[in-house]
Amino acid sequence: MSDPMNVLAPEHRRLRIGDAWRDAASGATFVVEDPATGKTIAEVADAGVVDGLAALDVASKALAEWAATPPRKRSELLAATYRALTERSEEVARLITLEMGKPLAEARGEVAYGAEFFRWFAEEAVRVEGRYNTAPAGGYRILTVPKPVGPCVFVTPWNFPLAMGARKIAPALAAGCTTITKPAAQTPLTMLFLARIMEEVGVPPGVVNVVTTKRAGEVVSALLADRRTRKLSFTGSTEVGRVLLRQAADNVLRTSMELGGNAALIVCADADLDVALDGAMVAKMRNIGESCIAANRIYVEEPVREEFTARFAERMGALSVGHGLDDGVDVGALIDEASVAKIDELVADAVDRGARVLVGGERPDGPGHFYPPTVLVDVPEDARMLEAEIFGPVAPIISFTSDDEVMAKANDTEHGLVGYVFTRDLQRALRFTEGLETGMVGINRGLISDPSAPFGGVKQSGIGKEGSHEGILEYLDVTYAAIDLP
């Protein structure tokens, strides 16, 4: 098997600022580890504040020319990025698996998903429109002109190291904005590879900048404090999102926030259980459960609870755990020791409070950050895992007896990202769609992410939408002109 690191030459493991790949001003670096082995796979530049501001400087200087670039040209560059990612899918997928841990099959899926944002927004780039109309009272005309917001700062997470950057960079470039991306320190290599691809297809210098750092707080704070920054988009925890919103308030920045989730997956007694089981496995185990839209709580109506639970536990117990690059692996390594320890503590807390473990529940010995697929039943309402975002392969199952009861439980959280409902009753599905306090609902399916659909939550799960036509609007301001014309 070829070394996945061969696709990213050492000179491209540095900061991408303007037209150069450069070391951090301090010369500092940090290591990137394979979470399945704990071994170092690369060293990358560790940017400081001066590097972040250098990236903002070139992004600001590149803005006018990029904003004036014909939409068709911007579209063609995004389409070329889509083609390049598709052609090099296997290389990108192996790199994702190596630094993040997910199985190779899932990494390939992420590449396809991430690339699609470039294709979608290549199409949207040529459809940004204003309007011209007569004022209702007459006497003048109303003209609206969409304009790029300006330099954007992106803070992206480790769980989808390509896709989460792609769904910010693609609409920003389509709108005419320039960008600075600060990828997660655990998974910086994929974003550097994307920057290299975009350089190769001809995206002009200064439009896409990547700043890798272990000092995210000070670097991002400096960027947000600079008045040249006009937009912040963040994907990550609600706790960090609150901090960034406070900082963004000082300069009244446009913000998009895709924050934490606590998704309820509801299986009604009238559901097709085969469909519900398939959907629950996807909603829970996609990306090893390390996803903001993962099913965090599974509610099953009492008449089918026993059958569903037994069949679901059997499927979970049959999944194979191992290095994501190995053949036949279903569940890869979690991102780091802290994640494993958190999950282990949540399971222990639930058991201490009376829950029973049907499968899994014990972390394995040996190297790497692994935790087995785990199913718990008789989980009490005060168990911490029903409030915390588990972010791993652990599924608590809780029974319910009425729609009102389960709706209240599903909504009893500060989060409001997504909910899942399995039922054959259309009216029941629509009641849940209207009653769940979430930005998204999956009806009889466990996968809702799609670049053509508006992704985003309500309550403390976020602000704004990513994907769909709504996604490009996050990167546009609108100027209104009143034109005197009797």
Coordinates of C-alpha atoms in Angstrom, one line a residue:
M1 CA 0.0 0.0 0.0
S2 CA 1.4 3.4 -0.9
D3 CA 2.1 6.0 1.8
P4 CA -0.8 8.5 1.9
M5 CA 1.6 11.1 3.0
N6 CA 3.3 11.0 -0.4
V7 CA 0.5 13.1 -1.9
L8 CA 1.4 16.1 0.2
A9 CA 5.1 17.1 -0.2
P10 CA 6.9 18.6 2.7
E11 CA 6.9 22.1 1.2
H12 CA 3.1 21.9 1.1
R13 CA 2.9 21.2 4.9
R14 CA 3.5 24.8 5.6
L15 CA 1.3 27.9 5.7
R16 CA -0.5 28.8 2.4
I17 CA -0.4 32.6 2.4
G18 CA -0.8 34.5 -0.9
D19 CA 1.3 33.0 -3.6
A20 CA 3.7 31.2 -1.2
W21 CA 4.0 28.2 1.0
R22 CA 5.9 29.5 4.0
D23 CA 7.1 28.6 7.5
A24 CA 5.6 30.2 10.5
A25 CA 7.4 33.5 11.3
S26 CA 8.6 31.9 14.6
G27 CA 9.8 28.7 12.8
A28 CA 7.5 26.7 15.1
T29 CA 5.9 23.4 14.0
F30 CA 3.5 20.9 15.5
V31 CA 3.0 17.2 14.9
V32 CA 0.0 15.4 13.4
E33 CA -0.7 11.9 14.6
D34 CA -2.5 8.9 13.2
P35 CA -5.2 8.4 15.8
A36 CA -5.2 4.6 15.1
T37 CA -1.6 4.2 16.2
G38 CA -0.6 7.4 18.0
K39 CA 2.4 7.7 15.7
T40 CA 3.5 11.0 14.2
I41 CA 2.7 11.2 10.5
A42 CA 3.8 14.8 9.7
E43 CA 4.9 18.1 11.1
V44 CA 3.2 21.3 9.9
A45 CA 3.8 25.0 10.5
D46 CA 2.5 26.4 13.8
A47 CA 1.3 29.9 12.9
G48 CA 1.2 32.8 15.3
V49 CA -0.7 36.1 15.3
V50 CA 1.8 37.7 12.8
D51 CA 1.1 34.8 10.3
G52 CA -2.6 35.1 10.7
L53 CA -2.5 38.9 10.0
A54 CA -0.2 38.3 7.1
A55 CA -2.9 36.0 5.6
L56 CA -5.5 38.7 6.2
D57 CA -3.3 41.3 4.6
V58 CA -3.0 39.3 1.3
A59 CA -6.7 38.3 1.4
S60 CA -7.7 42.0 1.8
K61 CA -5.5 43.0 -1.1
A62 CA -6.8 40.3 -3.3
L63 CA -10.4 41.1 -2.6
A64 CA -11.1 43.8 -5.2
E65 CA -9.7 41.9 -8.1
W66 CA -11.4 38.6 -7.1
A67 CA -14.7 40.4 -6.6
A68 CA -14.4 41.9 -10.1
T69 CA -13.6 38.6 -11.7
P70 CA -16.5 37.6 -14.0
P71 CA -18.9 35.1 -12.3
R72 CA -18.3 32.7 -15.1
K73 CA -14.6 32.6 -14.5
R74 CA -15.1 32.0 -10.8
S75 CA -17.6 29.3 -11.7
E76 CA -15.1 27.6 -14.0
L77 CA -12.4 27.6 -11.2
L78 CA -14.8 26.0 -8.8
A79 CA -15.8 23.4 -11.3
A80 CA -12.2 22.6 -12.0
T81 CA -11.7 22.1 -8.2
Y82 CA -14.6 19.7 -8.3
R83 CA -13.0 17.7 -11.1
A84 CA -9.6 17.7 -9.5
L85 CA -11.0 16.4 -6.2
T86 CA -12.9 13.7 -8.0
E87 CA -10.0 12.6 -10.1
R88 CA -7.7 12.4 -7.0
S89 CA -10.4 11.0 -4.7
E90 CA -8.4 8.0 -3.6
E91 CA -5.4 10.1 -2.6
V92 CA -7.5 12.6 -0.6
A93 CA -9.5 9.8 1.1
R94 CA -6.4 8.0 2.3
L95 CA -5.1 11.2 3.7
I96 CA -8.4 11.9 5.5
T97 CA -8.3 8.4 7.0
L98 CA -4.7 8.7 8.1
E99 CA -5.1 11.9 10.0
M100 CA -8.7 11.6 11.2
G101 CA -9.3 7.8 11.6
K102 CA -12.5 7.1 9.8
P103 CA -12.7 4.0 7.6
L104 CA -11.5 4.4 4.0
A105 CA -15.0 3.8 2.6
E106 CA -16.3 6.7 4.7
A107 CA -13.4 8.9 3.7
R108 CA -14.2 8.3 0.0
G109 CA -17.8 9.3 0.8
E110 CA -16.5 12.5 2.4
V111 CA -14.5 13.4 -0.7
A112 CA -17.5 12.9 -3.0
Y113 CA -19.6 15.0 -0.6
G114 CA -17.0 17.7 -0.2
A115 CA -16.3 17.9 -3.9
E116 CA -20.0 18.3 -4.6
F117 CA -20.0 21.7 -2.8
F118 CA -17.6 23.0 -5.5
R119 CA -19.8 21.7 -8.3
W120 CA -23.0 23.1 -6.6
F121 CA -21.6 26.6 -6.0
A122 CA -19.9 26.7 -9.4
E123 CA -23.5 26.6 -10.7
E124 CA -24.7 29.2 -8.1
A125 CA -21.9 31.6 -8.9
V126 CA -23.5 32.7 -12.2
R127 CA -27.0 33.0 -10.6
V128 CA -26.3 35.8 -8.1
E129 CA -29.0 38.4 -8.9
G130 CA -30.2 41.8 -7.8
R131 CA -33.6 43.3 -8.7
Y132 CA -35.0 46.4 -10.3
N133 CA -38.6 47.6 -9.8
T134 CA -40.8 50.5 -9.5
A135 CA -41.4 51.7 -5.9
P136 CA -45.0 50.9 -4.8
A137 CA -45.8 54.6 -4.4
G138 CA -44.2 55.5 -7.8
G139 CA -41.8 58.3 -8.5
Y140 CA -38.6 56.3 -8.3
R141 CA -37.0 53.0 -8.9
I142 CA -35.6 50.4 -6.5
L143 CA -32.3 48.8 -7.4
T144 CA -30.6 46.1 -5.3
V145 CA -27.0 45.1 -5.9
P146 CA -25.5 42.0 -4.2
K147 CA -21.8 42.4 -3.3
P148 CA -19.3 40.1 -1.6
V149 CA -19.1 40.5 2.1
G150 CA -15.3 40.8 2.1
P151 CA -12.5 38.8 3.6
C152 CA -13.8 35.7 5.5
V153 CA -12.3 33.8 8.4
F154 CA -13.2 30.1 8.6
V155 CA -12.6 27.9 11.6
T156 CA -13.2 24.3 10.6
P157 CA -13.4 21.0 12.7
W158 CA -11.5 17.8 12.6
N159 CA -14.4 15.4 11.9
F160 CA -14.9 16.2 8.2
P161 CA -11.6 17.8 7.3
L162 CA -12.4 18.3 3.7
A163 CA -16.2 18.7 3.5
M164 CA -16.5 21.3 6.3
G165 CA -13.9 23.5 4.6
A166 CA -15.4 22.9 1.2
R167 CA -18.9 24.0 2.2
K168 CA -17.5 27.4 3.4
I169 CA -14.8 28.1 0.8
A170 CA -17.0 27.2 -2.3
P171 CA -19.8 29.6 -1.6
A172 CA -17.4 32.3 -0.4
L173 CA -15.5 32.1 -3.7
A174 CA -18.6 31.9 -5.7
A175 CA -19.8 35.2 -4.1
G176 CA -16.5 36.9 -4.7
C177 CA -15.0 36.8 -1.2
T178 CA -11.4 35.9 -0.2
T179 CA -10.8 33.5 2.6
I180 CA -8.5 32.5 5.4
T181 CA -9.1 29.0 6.8
K182 CA -7.9 27.8 10.2
P183 CA -8.3 24.0 10.1
A184 CA -8.4 21.9 13.3
A185 CA -4.9 21.1 14.6
Q186 CA -5.7 17.4 14.6
T187 CA -6.4 17.3 10.9
P188 CA -4.6 20.1 9.0
L189 CA -3.2 18.0 6.2
T190 CA -6.4 17.6 4.2
M191 CA -7.1 21.3 4.1
L192 CA -3.5 22.0 3.0
F193 CA -4.0 19.4 0.2
L194 CA -7.2 21.2 -0.9
A195 CA -5.3 24.5 -1.0
R196 CA -2.6 22.8 -3.2
I197 CA -5.3 21.5 -5.6
M198 CA -6.9 25.0 -5.8
E199 CA -3.5 26.5 -6.5
E200 CA -3.0 23.9 -9.3
V201 CA -6.3 24.6 -11.0
G202 CA -5.6 28.4 -11.1
V203 CA -7.3 30.0 -8.2
P204 CA -5.4 33.4 -7.9
P205 CA -3.0 34.0 -5.0
G206 CA -4.6 35.5 -1.9
V207 CA -8.0 34.1 -2.5
V208 CA -7.6 30.9 -0.6
N209 CA -5.2 31.1 2.4
V210 CA -4.7 28.3 5.0
V211 CA -3.2 29.0 8.4
T212 CA -2.4 25.9 10.5
T213 CA -1.8 26.5 14.3
K214 CA -2.0 25.0 17.7
R215 CA -2.6 28.5 19.1
A216 CA -6.1 28.9 17.6
G217 CA -7.4 31.2 20.3
E218 CA -4.9 33.9 19.9
V219 CA -4.6 33.7 16.1
V220 CA -8.4 33.7 15.5
S221 CA -8.9 36.4 18.1
A222 CA -6.4 38.7 16.3
L223 CA -8.2 38.1 13.0
L224 CA -11.6 38.9 14.4
A225 CA -10.3 42.0 16.1
D226 CA -9.0 43.4 12.8
R227 CA -11.6 45.6 11.0
R228 CA -10.6 44.1 7.6
T229 CA -12.2 40.8 8.5
R230 CA -15.9 41.0 7.6
K231 CA -17.2 37.5 8.0
L232 CA -16.7 34.5 10.4
S233 CA -17.9 31.0 9.7
F234 CA -17.4 28.4 12.4
T235 CA -18.2 24.7 12.7
G236 CA -17.6 23.2 16.1
S237 CA -18.9 23.1 19.7
T238 CA -21.6 25.4 21.0
E239 CA -19.2 26.4 23.9
V240 CA -16.5 27.6 21.5
G241 CA -19.2 29.2 19.2
R242 CA -20.4 31.4 22.1
V243 CA -16.9 32.7 22.6
L244 CA -16.4 33.4 19.0
L245 CA -19.8 35.2 18.8
R246 CA -18.7 37.5 21.6
Q247 CA -15.5 38.3 19.8
A248 CA -17.2 38.8 16.5
A249 CA -19.6 41.3 18.1
D250 CA -16.9 43.9 18.6
N251 CA -16.7 44.5 14.9
V252 CA -20.3 43.4 14.2
L253 CA -19.1 40.7 11.8
R254 CA -21.4 38.6 9.7
T255 CA -21.4 35.2 11.2
S256 CA -22.4 31.6 10.3
M257 CA -22.4 29.1 13.1
E258 CA -22.8 25.4 12.8
L259 CA -22.7 24.3 16.4
G260 CA -23.4 21.2 18.5
G261 CA -26.3 18.8 18.3
N262 CA -28.3 16.4 20.5
A263 CA -30.3 14.7 17.8
A264 CA -33.3 12.6 18.8
L265 CA -34.1 9.6 16.5
I266 CA -37.7 8.5 16.9
V267 CA -39.0 5.1 15.9
C268 CA -42.7 4.9 15.9
A269 CA -44.6 1.6 16.2
D270 CA -46.0 2.0 12.7
A271 CA -42.5 2.3 11.1
D272 CA -41.1 -0.1 8.7
L273 CA -38.5 -1.6 11.1
D274 CA -36.1 -2.6 8.3
V275 CA -36.0 1.0 7.1
A276 CA -35.8 2.3 10.7
L277 CA -32.8 0.0 11.5
D278 CA -31.0 1.0 8.3
G279 CA -31.6 4.6 9.0
A280 CA -30.6 4.4 12.7
M281 CA -27.3 2.7 11.8
V282 CA -26.5 5.5 9.4
A283 CA -27.6 8.3 11.7
K284 CA -25.7 6.8 14.6
M285 CA -22.6 5.3 13.0
R286 CA -21.8 7.5 10.1
N287 CA -18.3 9.0 10.7
I288 CA -18.0 6.7 13.8
G289 CA -20.7 8.8 15.5
E290 CA -18.3 11.8 15.4
S291 CA -20.8 14.1 13.8
C292 CA -23.0 17.0 15.0
I293 CA -26.0 15.3 13.3
A294 CA -25.4 11.9 14.7
A295 CA -28.4 10.3 16.5
N296 CA -27.6 11.1 20.2
R297 CA -30.8 9.7 21.7
I298 CA -32.8 6.8 20.2
Y299 CA -36.5 6.8 21.2
V300 CA -38.5 3.7 20.3
E301 CA -42.2 3.3 20.8
E302 CA -43.0 0.6 23.3
P303 CA -44.8 -1.9 21.1
V304 CA -41.7 -2.3 18.9
R305 CA -39.0 -1.5 21.5
E306 CA -37.9 -5.1 22.2
E307 CA -37.7 -6.1 18.5
F308 CA -35.9 -3.0 17.4
T309 CA -33.5 -3.0 20.3
A310 CA -32.5 -6.6 19.8
R311 CA -31.9 -6.2 16.0
F312 CA -30.1 -2.9 16.4
A313 CA -27.8 -4.3 19.1
E314 CA -27.1 -7.3 16.9
R315 CA -26.0 -5.0 14.0
M316 CA -23.9 -2.8 16.3
G317 CA -22.2 -5.8 17.7
A318 CA -21.3 -7.2 14.3
L319 CA -19.3 -4.1 13.3
S320 CA -15.6 -4.6 13.0
V321 CA -13.2 -2.1 14.7
G322 CA -9.7 -1.3 13.4
H323 CA -7.4 0.9 11.5
G324 CA -9.4 2.8 8.8
L325 CA -7.0 1.8 6.0
D326 CA -7.4 -1.9 6.7
D327 CA -9.8 -4.0 4.6
G328 CA -13.1 -4.8 6.2
V329 CA -13.1 -2.2 8.9
D330 CA -16.4 -0.6 9.8
V331 CA -15.4 1.5 12.8
G332 CA -12.1 3.4 12.8
A333 CA -10.3 5.2 15.6
L334 CA -11.7 8.2 17.5
I335 CA -9.8 11.4 17.1
D336 CA -7.9 11.5 20.4
E337 CA -7.6 10.2 23.9
A338 CA -9.8 12.9 25.3
S339 CA -12.6 11.8 23.1
V340 CA -12.3 8.2 24.2
A341 CA -12.1 9.2 27.9
K342 CA -15.2 11.4 27.5
I343 CA -17.2 8.6 26.0
D344 CA -16.0 6.1 28.6
E345 CA -17.1 8.4 31.3
L346 CA -20.5 8.9 29.8
V347 CA -21.1 5.2 29.6
A348 CA -19.9 4.7 33.2
D349 CA -22.2 7.4 34.4
A350 CA -25.2 5.9 32.7
V351 CA -24.4 2.4 34.1
D352 CA -24.0 3.9 37.6
R353 CA -27.4 5.4 37.3
G354 CA -29.0 2.1 36.2
A355 CA -28.5 1.7 32.5
R356 CA -27.6 -1.8 31.1
V357 CA -25.1 -2.4 28.4
L358 CA -26.2 -4.8 25.6
V359 CA -23.1 -4.6 23.5
G360 CA -19.7 -2.9 23.8
G361 CA -19.2 -0.6 26.8
E362 CA -15.5 -1.3 27.4
R363 CA -12.6 0.4 25.8
P364 CA -10.1 -2.1 24.3
D365 CA -6.4 -2.4 25.3
G366 CA -3.6 -1.6 22.9
P367 CA -2.5 1.5 20.9
G368 CA -4.8 3.9 19.2
H369 CA -8.0 5.7 20.3
F370 CA -10.7 3.1 19.9
Y371 CA -14.1 2.5 21.5
P372 CA -16.4 -0.3 20.4
P373 CA -20.0 0.2 19.1
T374 CA -22.1 0.3 22.3
V375 CA -25.8 0.0 23.0
L376 CA -27.4 0.9 26.3
V377 CA -31.0 0.4 27.5
D378 CA -32.9 1.4 30.6
V379 CA -31.1 4.7 30.4
P380 CA -32.5 7.1 33.1
E381 CA -33.4 10.6 32.2
D382 CA -30.7 12.1 34.4
A383 CA -27.9 10.2 32.6
R384 CA -25.4 12.7 31.3
M385 CA -25.3 11.2 27.9
L386 CA -28.8 12.3 27.2
E387 CA -27.7 15.9 27.6
A388 CA -24.1 15.8 26.3
E389 CA -23.1 15.4 22.7
I390 CA -21.7 11.9 22.7
F391 CA -19.7 12.2 19.5
G392 CA -18.9 8.5 19.3
P393 CA -20.3 5.0 18.6
V394 CA -22.6 4.9 21.7
A395 CA -26.4 4.6 21.3
P396 CA -28.7 5.0 24.3
I397 CA -32.2 3.6 23.6
I398 CA -35.2 4.9 25.5
S399 CA -38.9 3.8 25.2
F400 CA -41.9 6.1 24.8
T401 CA -45.7 5.6 24.7
S402 CA -47.1 8.8 23.0
D403 CA -46.1 11.4 20.5
D404 CA -46.6 14.2 23.0
E405 CA -44.3 12.5 25.4
V406 CA -41.5 11.9 22.9
M407 CA -41.8 15.3 21.3
A408 CA -41.4 16.9 24.7
K409 CA -38.3 14.8 25.5
A410 CA -36.8 15.4 22.0
N411 CA -37.2 19.2 22.5
D412 CA -35.9 19.2 26.0
T413 CA -32.4 20.4 25.1
E414 CA -30.5 23.6 24.3
H415 CA -29.7 22.2 20.9
G416 CA -31.8 22.2 17.8
L417 CA -29.8 20.9 14.8
V418 CA -31.7 17.8 13.5
G419 CA -34.2 15.2 14.4
Y420 CA -35.1 11.8 12.8
V421 CA -38.5 10.2 12.6
F422 CA -39.5 6.8 11.3
T423 CA -43.2 6.3 10.6
R424 CA -45.5 5.2 7.8
D425 CA -48.1 7.8 8.7
L426 CA -47.7 10.9 6.6
Q427 CA -49.7 13.1 9.0
R428 CA -47.7 11.9 11.9
A429 CA -44.5 12.7 10.1
L430 CA -45.7 16.2 9.3
R431 CA -46.7 16.8 12.9
F432 CA -43.2 15.8 14.0
T433 CA -41.7 18.0 11.3
E434 CA -43.6 21.0 12.6
G435 CA -43.2 20.1 16.3
L436 CA -39.6 19.3 16.6
E437 CA -37.5 22.3 17.5
T438 CA -34.7 21.6 14.9
G439 CA -33.4 23.2 11.7
M440 CA -33.6 19.9 9.9
V441 CA -35.7 16.7 10.1
G442 CA -35.0 13.3 8.4
I443 CA -38.2 11.4 7.7
N444 CA -37.6 7.7 7.1
R445 CA -33.9 8.3 6.4
G446 CA -30.8 8.6 8.5
L447 CA -28.7 10.8 6.1
I448 CA -29.8 14.4 5.5
S449 CA -26.6 16.1 4.4
D450 CA -26.8 17.3 0.8
P451 CA -24.9 20.3 -0.8
S452 CA -28.2 21.3 -2.5
A453 CA -30.1 21.5 0.8
P454 CA -29.9 24.2 3.5
F455 CA -27.9 22.8 6.4
G456 CA -28.2 24.5 9.8
G457 CA -29.8 24.5 13.2
V458 CA -31.9 26.6 15.6
K459 CA -31.7 27.4 19.3
Q460 CA -28.0 26.9 20.4
S461 CA -27.1 24.7 17.4
G462 CA -26.3 27.6 15.1
I463 CA -27.0 30.7 13.0
G464 CA -27.4 30.7 9.2
K465 CA -27.4 28.0 6.6
E466 CA -24.7 26.2 4.5
G467 CA -25.4 24.6 1.2
S468 CA -28.3 25.2 -1.2
H469 CA -29.1 28.7 -2.6
E470 CA -29.2 30.0 1.0
G471 CA -25.5 29.1 1.4
I472 CA -24.3 31.8 -1.0
L473 CA -26.5 34.5 0.5
E474 CA -24.4 34.1 3.7
Y475 CA -21.5 35.7 1.8
L476 CA -23.4 38.6 0.1
D477 CA -24.3 42.1 1.3
V478 CA -27.0 43.9 -0.5
T479 CA -26.8 47.6 -1.5
Y480 CA -30.1 49.3 -2.2
A481 CA -30.2 52.4 -4.6
A482 CA -33.2 54.7 -4.8
I483 CA -33.2 56.1 -8.3
D484 CA -35.4 59.2 -9.0
L485 CA -37.5 58.5 -12.0
P486 CA -40.9 60.2 -12.1

